[in-house]
Amino acid sequence: MQRPPDAAPKSGVDREKQVQQIFSEIAPRYDLLNHILSLNIDRSWRRKAVQALEWESASSGVYLDACAGTYDLSLELASKDGFKGSVVASDFAHPMLVQGTPKIGDALVRPVCGDSLGLPFEDNVFEGATVGFGVRNLSGLERGLSEFRRVLKPGRRLVVLEFTTPPNAIVRAGYLFYFHNILPLVGRIVSGHPWAYTYLPKSVKQFPGPSDLGALFESVGFTDVGWTLVSGGIAAIHWGSAT
Ligand SMILES: C[S@@+](CC[C@H](N)C(=O)[O-])C[C@H]1O[C@@H](n2cnc3c(N)ncnc32)[C@H](O)[C@@H]1O
């Protein structure tokens, strides 16, 4: 079968529209597919990402979860024992926010529809920020990282959880086979969307590796930058402190 042309990640404004369209269209099946396709491993990645945030040092603060989707990462933080603060969960695909709303329950998670490339928040307001599987989709990665730095209080952390490509050749071969063959097929069948899950492996391939992403963090003004690979390098967790 011929691949539809829209599966390739676009650039600039077209990329923004493409990403917004994808997530708006797959919103009803997003959670189900996320957990099927990651075999539920994504839950442990989210736990580790929240650990890297060091929220305990300001447990009553207001935190940002950008590109929040259906709130899995927002809720991971908001439901921590000892967390007494709140999470502002922003995303520009309104259907994703609506889809996740029933999961919020009593948790202090406040949805905001907004673009991460121009966040609708004042400077220096958040005690910490997380982005789960969001930065890879930004049409301007540097601009997005600068926005996250701008809204963070000085010294506070940004944590980014994102797919990457495993360094070990054997793990990488299995991962690439899964990513390019099984994932698009299952994604197409379950979501009913013809190309959204073909876009995903392509966007990962184009995304900078861990050290390049770490260098970008530094170039926009984060300090104490570090990262760790999870599950053999299928994903990486990066962090940095705002200046
Ligand atoms: C793969 S989902 C991740 C959702 C959630 N963080 C998670 O961990 O499951 C990526 C999300 O990023 C959002 N997104 C992508 N680009 C964005 C942008 N420029 N501004 C705001 N949200 C964006 C999409 O709408 C989508 O909901």
PDB file of N, CA, C and O in Angstrom, residues 193-243:
ATOM      1  N   HIS A 193      -6.681   5.882  12.152  1.00  0.00           N
ATOM      2  CA  HIS A 193      -6.050   7.015  11.467  1.00  0.00           C
ATOM      3  C   HIS A 193      -5.038   6.463  10.456  1.00  0.00           C
ATOM      4  O   HIS A 193      -4.186   5.643  10.815  1.00  0.00           O
ATOM      5  N   PRO A 194      -5.108   6.908   9.187  1.00  0.00           N
ATOM      6  CA  PRO A 194      -4.271   6.272   8.163  1.00  0.00           C
ATOM      7  C   PRO A 194      -2.768   6.492   8.310  1.00  0.00           C
ATOM      8  O   PRO A 194      -1.976   5.649   7.888  1.00  0.00           O
ATOM      9  N   TRP A 195      -2.335   7.620   8.898  1.00  0.00           N
ATOM     10  CA  TRP A 195      -0.885   7.864   8.894  1.00  0.00           C
ATOM     11  C   TRP A 195      -0.288   8.394  10.195  1.00  0.00           C
ATOM     12  O   TRP A 195       0.928   8.571  10.285  1.00  0.00           O
ATOM     13  N   ALA A 196      -1.112   8.641  11.231  1.00  0.00           N
ATOM     14  CA  ALA A 196      -0.568   9.247  12.458  1.00  0.00           C
ATOM     15  C   ALA A 196       0.571   8.416  13.037  1.00  0.00           C
ATOM     16  O   ALA A 196       1.578   8.950  13.510  1.00  0.00           O
ATOM     17  N   TYR A 197       0.452   7.104  13.011  1.00  0.00           N
ATOM     18  CA  TYR A 197       1.460   6.255  13.652  1.00  0.00           C
ATOM     19  C   TYR A 197       2.608   5.894  12.704  1.00  0.00           C
ATOM     20  O   TYR A 197       3.498   5.140  13.044  1.00  0.00           O
ATOM     21  N   THR A 198       2.561   6.441  11.485  1.00  0.00           N
ATOM     22  CA  THR A 198       3.723   6.377  10.605  1.00  0.00           C
ATOM     23  C   THR A 198       4.564   7.623  10.841  1.00  0.00           C
ATOM     24  O   THR A 198       5.789   7.609  10.747  1.00  0.00           O
ATOM     25  N   TYR A 199       3.872   8.710  11.188  1.00  0.00           N
ATOM     26  CA  TYR A 199       4.558   9.972  11.522  1.00  0.00           C
ATOM     27  C   TYR A 199       5.487   9.771  12.727  1.00  0.00           C
ATOM     28  O   TYR A 199       6.591  10.291  12.759  1.00  0.00           O
ATOM     29  N   LEU A 200       5.025   8.986  13.720  1.00  0.00           N
ATOM     30  CA  LEU A 200       5.773   8.867  14.981  1.00  0.00           C
ATOM     31  C   LEU A 200       7.218   8.380  14.788  1.00  0.00           C
ATOM     32  O   LEU A 200       8.159   9.073  15.192  1.00  0.00           O
ATOM     33  N   PRO A 201       7.443   7.201  14.141  1.00  0.00           N
ATOM     34  CA  PRO A 201       8.851   6.786  13.966  1.00  0.00           C
ATOM     35  C   PRO A 201       9.664   7.768  13.137  1.00  0.00           C
ATOM     36  O   PRO A 201      10.856   7.969  13.389  1.00  0.00           O
ATOM     37  N   LYS A 202       9.000   8.408  12.178  1.00  0.00           N
ATOM     38  CA  LYS A 202       9.742   9.381  11.356  1.00  0.00           C
ATOM     39  C   LYS A 202      10.184  10.565  12.204  1.00  0.00           C
ATOM     40  O   LYS A 202      11.288  11.083  12.057  1.00  0.00           O
ATOM     41  N   SER A 203       9.304  11.001  13.105  1.00  0.00           N
ATOM     42  CA  SER A 203       9.655  12.168  13.925  1.00  0.00           C
ATOM     43  C   SER A 203      10.775  11.816  14.905  1.00  0.00           C
ATOM     44  O   SER A 203      11.620  12.651  15.223  1.00  0.00           O
ATOM     45  N   VAL A 204      10.807  10.562  15.380  1.00  0.00           N
ATOM     46  CA  VAL A 204      11.887  10.151  16.301  1.00  0.00           C
ATOM     47  C   VAL A 204      13.227  10.141  15.553  1.00  0.00           C
ATOM     48  O   VAL A 204      14.254  10.588  16.062  1.00  0.00           O
ATOM     49  N   LYS A 205      13.186   9.647  14.305  1.00  0.00           N
ATOM     50  CA  LYS A 205      14.413   9.556  13.504  1.00  0.00           C
ATOM     51  C   LYS A 205      15.032  10.944  13.282  1.00  0.00           C
ATOM     52  O   LYS A 205      16.244  11.115  13.275  1.00  0.00           O
ATOM     53  N   GLN A 206      14.166  11.943  13.105  1.00  0.00           N
ATOM     54  CA  GLN A 206      14.665  13.301  12.827  1.00  0.00           C
ATOM     55  C   GLN A 206      15.098  14.044  14.087  1.00  0.00           C
ATOM     56  O   GLN A 206      15.667  15.122  14.002  1.00  0.00           O
ATOM     57  N   PHE A 207      14.775  13.489  15.266  1.00  0.00           N
ATOM     58  CA  PHE A 207      14.991  14.227  16.507  1.00  0.00           C
ATOM     59  C   PHE A 207      16.448  14.108  16.977  1.00  0.00           C
ATOM     60  O   PHE A 207      17.057  13.053  16.815  1.00  0.00           O
ATOM     61  N   PRO A 208      17.025  15.184  17.560  1.00  0.00           N
ATOM     62  CA  PRO A 208      18.422  15.095  18.027  1.00  0.00           C
ATOM     63  C   PRO A 208      18.631  14.012  19.076  1.00  0.00           C
ATOM     64  O   PRO A 208      17.737  13.749  19.881  1.00  0.00           O
ATOM     65  N   GLY A 209      19.805  13.397  19.087  1.00  0.00           N
ATOM     66  CA  GLY A 209      20.161  12.399  20.096  1.00  0.00           C
ATOM     67  C   GLY A 209      20.369  13.063  21.451  1.00  0.00           C
ATOM     68  O   GLY A 209      20.401  14.299  21.548  1.00  0.00           O
ATOM     69  N   PRO A 210      20.550  12.245  22.525  1.00  0.00           N
ATOM     70  CA  PRO A 210      20.619  12.795  23.878  1.00  0.00           C
ATOM     71  C   PRO A 210      21.672  13.887  24.076  1.00  0.00           C
ATOM     72  O   PRO A 210      21.393  14.908  24.709  1.00  0.00           O
ATOM     73  N   SER A 211      22.900  13.716  23.534  1.00  0.00           N
ATOM     74  CA  SER A 211      23.912  14.738  23.820  1.00  0.00           C
ATOM     75  C   SER A 211      23.598  16.029  23.057  1.00  0.00           C
ATOM     76  O   SER A 211      23.827  17.134  23.573  1.00  0.00           O
ATOM     77  N   ASP A 212      23.044  15.915  21.846  1.00  0.00           N
ATOM     78  CA  ASP A 212      22.686  17.130  21.103  1.00  0.00           C
ATOM     79  C   ASP A 212      21.532  17.862  21.794  1.00  0.00           C
ATOM     80  O   ASP A 212      21.506  19.091  21.855  1.00  0.00           O
ATOM     81  N   LEU A 213      20.586  17.084  22.322  1.00  0.00           N
ATOM     82  CA  LEU A 213      19.472  17.726  23.033  1.00  0.00           C
ATOM     83  C   LEU A 213      19.995  18.406  24.308  1.00  0.00           C
ATOM     84  O   LEU A 213      19.605  19.536  24.633  1.00  0.00           O
ATOM     85  N   GLY A 214      20.932  17.721  25.002  1.00  0.00           N
ATOM     86  CA  GLY A 214      21.537  18.314  26.197  1.00  0.00           C
ATOM     87  C   GLY A 214      22.243  19.631  25.852  1.00  0.00           C
ATOM     88  O   GLY A 214      22.128  20.627  26.574  1.00  0.00           O
ATOM     89  N   ALA A 215      22.938  19.649  24.703  1.00  0.00           N
ATOM     90  CA  ALA A 215      23.646  20.878  24.279  1.00  0.00           C
ATOM     91  C   ALA A 215      22.634  21.992  23.986  1.00  0.00           C
ATOM     92  O   ALA A 215      22.877  23.171  24.277  1.00  0.00           O
ATOM     93  N   LEU A 216      21.488  21.615  23.425  1.00  0.00           N
ATOM     94  CA  LEU A 216      20.453  22.626  23.149  1.00  0.00           C
ATOM     95  C   LEU A 216      19.904  23.231  24.441  1.00  0.00           C
ATOM     96  O   LEU A 216      19.639  24.431  24.515  1.00  0.00           O
ATOM     97  N   PHE A 217      19.726  22.360  25.446  1.00  0.00           N
ATOM     98  CA  PHE A 217      19.298  22.860  26.765  1.00  0.00           C
ATOM     99  C   PHE A 217      20.260  23.972  27.212  1.00  0.00           C
ATOM    100  O   PHE A 217      19.846  25.035  27.653  1.00  0.00           O
ATOM    101  N   GLU A 218      21.562  23.671  27.099  1.00  0.00           N
ATOM    102  CA  GLU A 218      22.561  24.644  27.569  1.00  0.00           C
ATOM    103  C   GLU A 218      22.536  25.909  26.727  1.00  0.00           C
ATOM    104  O   GLU A 218      22.641  27.020  27.242  1.00  0.00           O
ATOM    105  N   SER A 219      22.341  25.730  25.422  1.00  0.00           N
ATOM    106  CA  SER A 219      22.390  26.905  24.534  1.00  0.00           C
ATOM    107  C   SER A 219      21.246  27.889  24.795  1.00  0.00           C
ATOM    108  O   SER A 219      21.366  29.065  24.495  1.00  0.00           O
ATOM    109  N   VAL A 220      20.137  27.411  25.369  1.00  0.00           N
ATOM    110  CA  VAL A 220      19.037  28.351  25.642  1.00  0.00           C
ATOM    111  C   VAL A 220      19.061  28.828  27.097  1.00  0.00           C
ATOM    112  O   VAL A 220      18.161  29.537  27.526  1.00  0.00           O
ATOM    113  N   GLY A 221      20.083  28.413  27.874  1.00  0.00           N
ATOM    114  CA  GLY A 221      20.245  28.981  29.213  1.00  0.00           C
ATOM    115  C   GLY A 221      19.931  28.051  30.367  1.00  0.00           C
ATOM    116  O   GLY A 221      19.746  28.530  31.484  1.00  0.00           O
ATOM    117  N   PHE A 222      19.880  26.745  30.119  1.00  0.00           N
ATOM    118  CA  PHE A 222      19.753  25.824  31.265  1.00  0.00           C
ATOM    119  C   PHE A 222      21.151  25.456  31.763  1.00  0.00           C
ATOM    120  O   PHE A 222      22.084  25.325  30.967  1.00  0.00           O
ATOM    121  N   THR A 223      21.282  25.288  33.081  1.00  0.00           N
ATOM    122  CA  THR A 223      22.545  24.829  33.653  1.00  0.00           C
ATOM    123  C   THR A 223      22.302  23.490  34.356  1.00  0.00           C
ATOM    124  O   THR A 223      21.152  23.063  34.485  1.00  0.00           O
ATOM    125  N   ASP A 224      23.385  22.874  34.851  1.00  0.00           N
ATOM    126  CA  ASP A 224      23.294  21.565  35.512  1.00  0.00           C
ATOM    127  C   ASP A 224      22.490  20.580  34.670  1.00  0.00           C
ATOM    128  O   ASP A 224      21.604  19.877  35.169  1.00  0.00           O
ATOM    129  N   VAL A 225      22.799  20.569  33.386  1.00  0.00           N
ATOM    130  CA  VAL A 225      22.049  19.720  32.450  1.00  0.00           C
ATOM    131  C   VAL A 225      22.541  18.281  32.554  1.00  0.00           C
ATOM    132  O   VAL A 225      23.742  18.030  32.686  1.00  0.00           O
ATOM    133  N   GLY A 226      21.609  17.359  32.530  1.00  0.00           N
ATOM    134  CA  GLY A 226      21.978  15.945  32.546  1.00  0.00           C
ATOM    135  C   GLY A 226      20.887  15.114  31.903  1.00  0.00           C
ATOM    136  O   GLY A 226      19.808  15.624  31.596  1.00  0.00           O
ATOM    137  N   TRP A 227      21.193  13.856  31.674  1.00  0.00           N
ATOM    138  CA  TRP A 227      20.174  12.963  31.142  1.00  0.00           C
ATOM    139  C   TRP A 227      20.492  11.532  31.489  1.00  0.00           C
ATOM    140  O   TRP A 227      21.627  11.192  31.843  1.00  0.00           O
ATOM    141  N   THR A 228      19.448  10.703  31.412  1.00  0.00           N
ATOM    142  CA  THR A 228      19.641   9.273  31.628  1.00  0.00           C
ATOM    143  C   THR A 228      18.795   8.536  30.601  1.00  0.00           C
ATOM    144  O   THR A 228      17.711   9.006  30.221  1.00  0.00           O
ATOM    145  N   LEU A 229      19.332   7.400  30.136  1.00  0.00           N
ATOM    146  CA  LEU A 229      18.563   6.590  29.190  1.00  0.00           C
ATOM    147  C   LEU A 229      17.713   5.615  29.985  1.00  0.00           C
ATOM    148  O   LEU A 229      18.134   5.115  31.026  1.00  0.00           O
ATOM    149  N   VAL A 230      16.501   5.337  29.488  1.00  0.00           N
ATOM    150  CA  VAL A 230      15.657   4.354  30.162  1.00  0.00           C
ATOM    151  C   VAL A 230      15.299   3.238  29.177  1.00  0.00           C
ATOM    152  O   VAL A 230      15.224   3.465  27.972  1.00  0.00           O
ATOM    153  N   SER A 231      15.102   2.033  29.734  1.00  0.00           N
ATOM    154  CA  SER A 231      14.769   0.843  28.933  1.00  0.00           C
ATOM    155  C   SER A 231      15.737   0.670  27.761  1.00  0.00           C
ATOM    156  O   SER A 231      15.321   0.549  26.594  1.00  0.00           O
ATOM    157  N   GLY A 232      17.019   0.691  28.066  1.00  0.00           N
ATOM    158  CA  GLY A 232      18.047   0.430  27.044  1.00  0.00           C
ATOM    159  C   GLY A 232      18.173   1.549  26.020  1.00  0.00           C
ATOM    160  O   GLY A 232      18.756   1.349  24.953  1.00  0.00           O
ATOM    161  N   GLY A 233      17.618   2.717  26.329  1.00  0.00           N
ATOM    162  CA  GLY A 233      17.768   3.845  25.396  1.00  0.00           C
ATOM    163  C   GLY A 233      16.604   3.984  24.434  1.00  0.00           C
ATOM    164  O   GLY A 233      16.716   4.680  23.420  1.00  0.00           O
ATOM    165  N   ILE A 234      15.485   3.351  24.740  1.00  0.00           N
ATOM    166  CA  ILE A 234      14.269   3.581  23.930  1.00  0.00           C
ATOM    167  C   ILE A 234      13.798   5.017  24.177  1.00  0.00           C
ATOM    168  O   ILE A 234      13.295   5.695  23.287  1.00  0.00           O
ATOM    169  N   ALA A 235      13.988   5.446  25.421  1.00  0.00           N
ATOM    170  CA  ALA A 235      13.604   6.813  25.772  1.00  0.00           C
ATOM    171  C   ALA A 235      14.718   7.423  26.615  1.00  0.00           C
ATOM    172  O   ALA A 235      15.593   6.703  27.121  1.00  0.00           O
ATOM    173  N   ALA A 236      14.690   8.746  26.726  1.00  0.00           N
ATOM    174  CA  ALA A 236      15.675   9.454  27.551  1.00  0.00           C
ATOM    175  C   ALA A 236      14.953  10.500  28.395  1.00  0.00           C
ATOM    176  O   ALA A 236      13.931  11.051  27.981  1.00  0.00           O
ATOM    177  N   ILE A 237      15.505  10.717  29.594  1.00  0.00           N
ATOM    178  CA  ILE A 237      14.983  11.774  30.469  1.00  0.00           C
ATOM    179  C   ILE A 237      16.087  12.818  30.605  1.00  0.00           C
ATOM    180  O   ILE A 237      17.197  12.505  31.043  1.00  0.00           O
ATOM    181  N   HIS A 238      15.800  14.039  30.159  1.00  0.00           N
ATOM    182  CA  HIS A 238      16.747  15.152  30.270  1.00  0.00           C
ATOM    183  C   HIS A 238      16.278  16.121  31.349  1.00  0.00           C
ATOM    184  O   HIS A 238      15.070  16.294  31.528  1.00  0.00           O
ATOM    185  N   TRP A 239      17.208  16.778  31.996  1.00  0.00           N
ATOM    186  CA  TRP A 239      16.834  17.819  32.955  1.00  0.00           C
ATOM    187  C   TRP A 239      17.833  18.968  32.878  1.00  0.00           C
ATOM    188  O   TRP A 239      18.965  18.799  32.406  1.00  0.00           O
ATOM    189  N   GLY A 240      17.387  20.105  33.332  1.00  0.00           N
ATOM    190  CA  GLY A 240      18.263  21.270  33.405  1.00  0.00           C
ATOM    191  C   GLY A 240      17.606  22.303  34.308  1.00  0.00           C
ATOM    192  O   GLY A 240      16.386  22.302  34.490  1.00  0.00           O
ATOM    193  N   SER A 241      18.442  23.182  34.893  1.00  0.00           N
ATOM    194  CA  SER A 241      17.920  24.218  35.792  1.00  0.00           C
ATOM    195  C   SER A 241      17.885  25.555  35.060  1.00  0.00           C
ATOM    196  O   SER A 241      18.849  25.937  34.388  1.00  0.00           O
ATOM    197  N   ALA A 242      16.778  26.267  35.231  1.00  0.00           N
ATOM    198  CA  ALA A 242      16.609  27.561  34.559  1.00  0.00           C
ATOM    199  C   ALA A 242      17.543  28.594  35.192  1.00  0.00           C
ATOM    200  O   ALA A 242      17.825  28.539  36.391  1.00  0.00           O
ATOM    201  N   THR A 243      18.006  29.540  34.363  1.00  0.00           N
ATOM    202  CA  THR A 243      18.863  30.605  34.908  1.00  0.00           C
ATOM    203  C   THR A 243      18.066  31.896  34.938  1.00  0.00           C
ATOM    204  O   THR A 243      17.052  32.019  34.270  1.00  0.00           O
TER     205      THR A 243
END
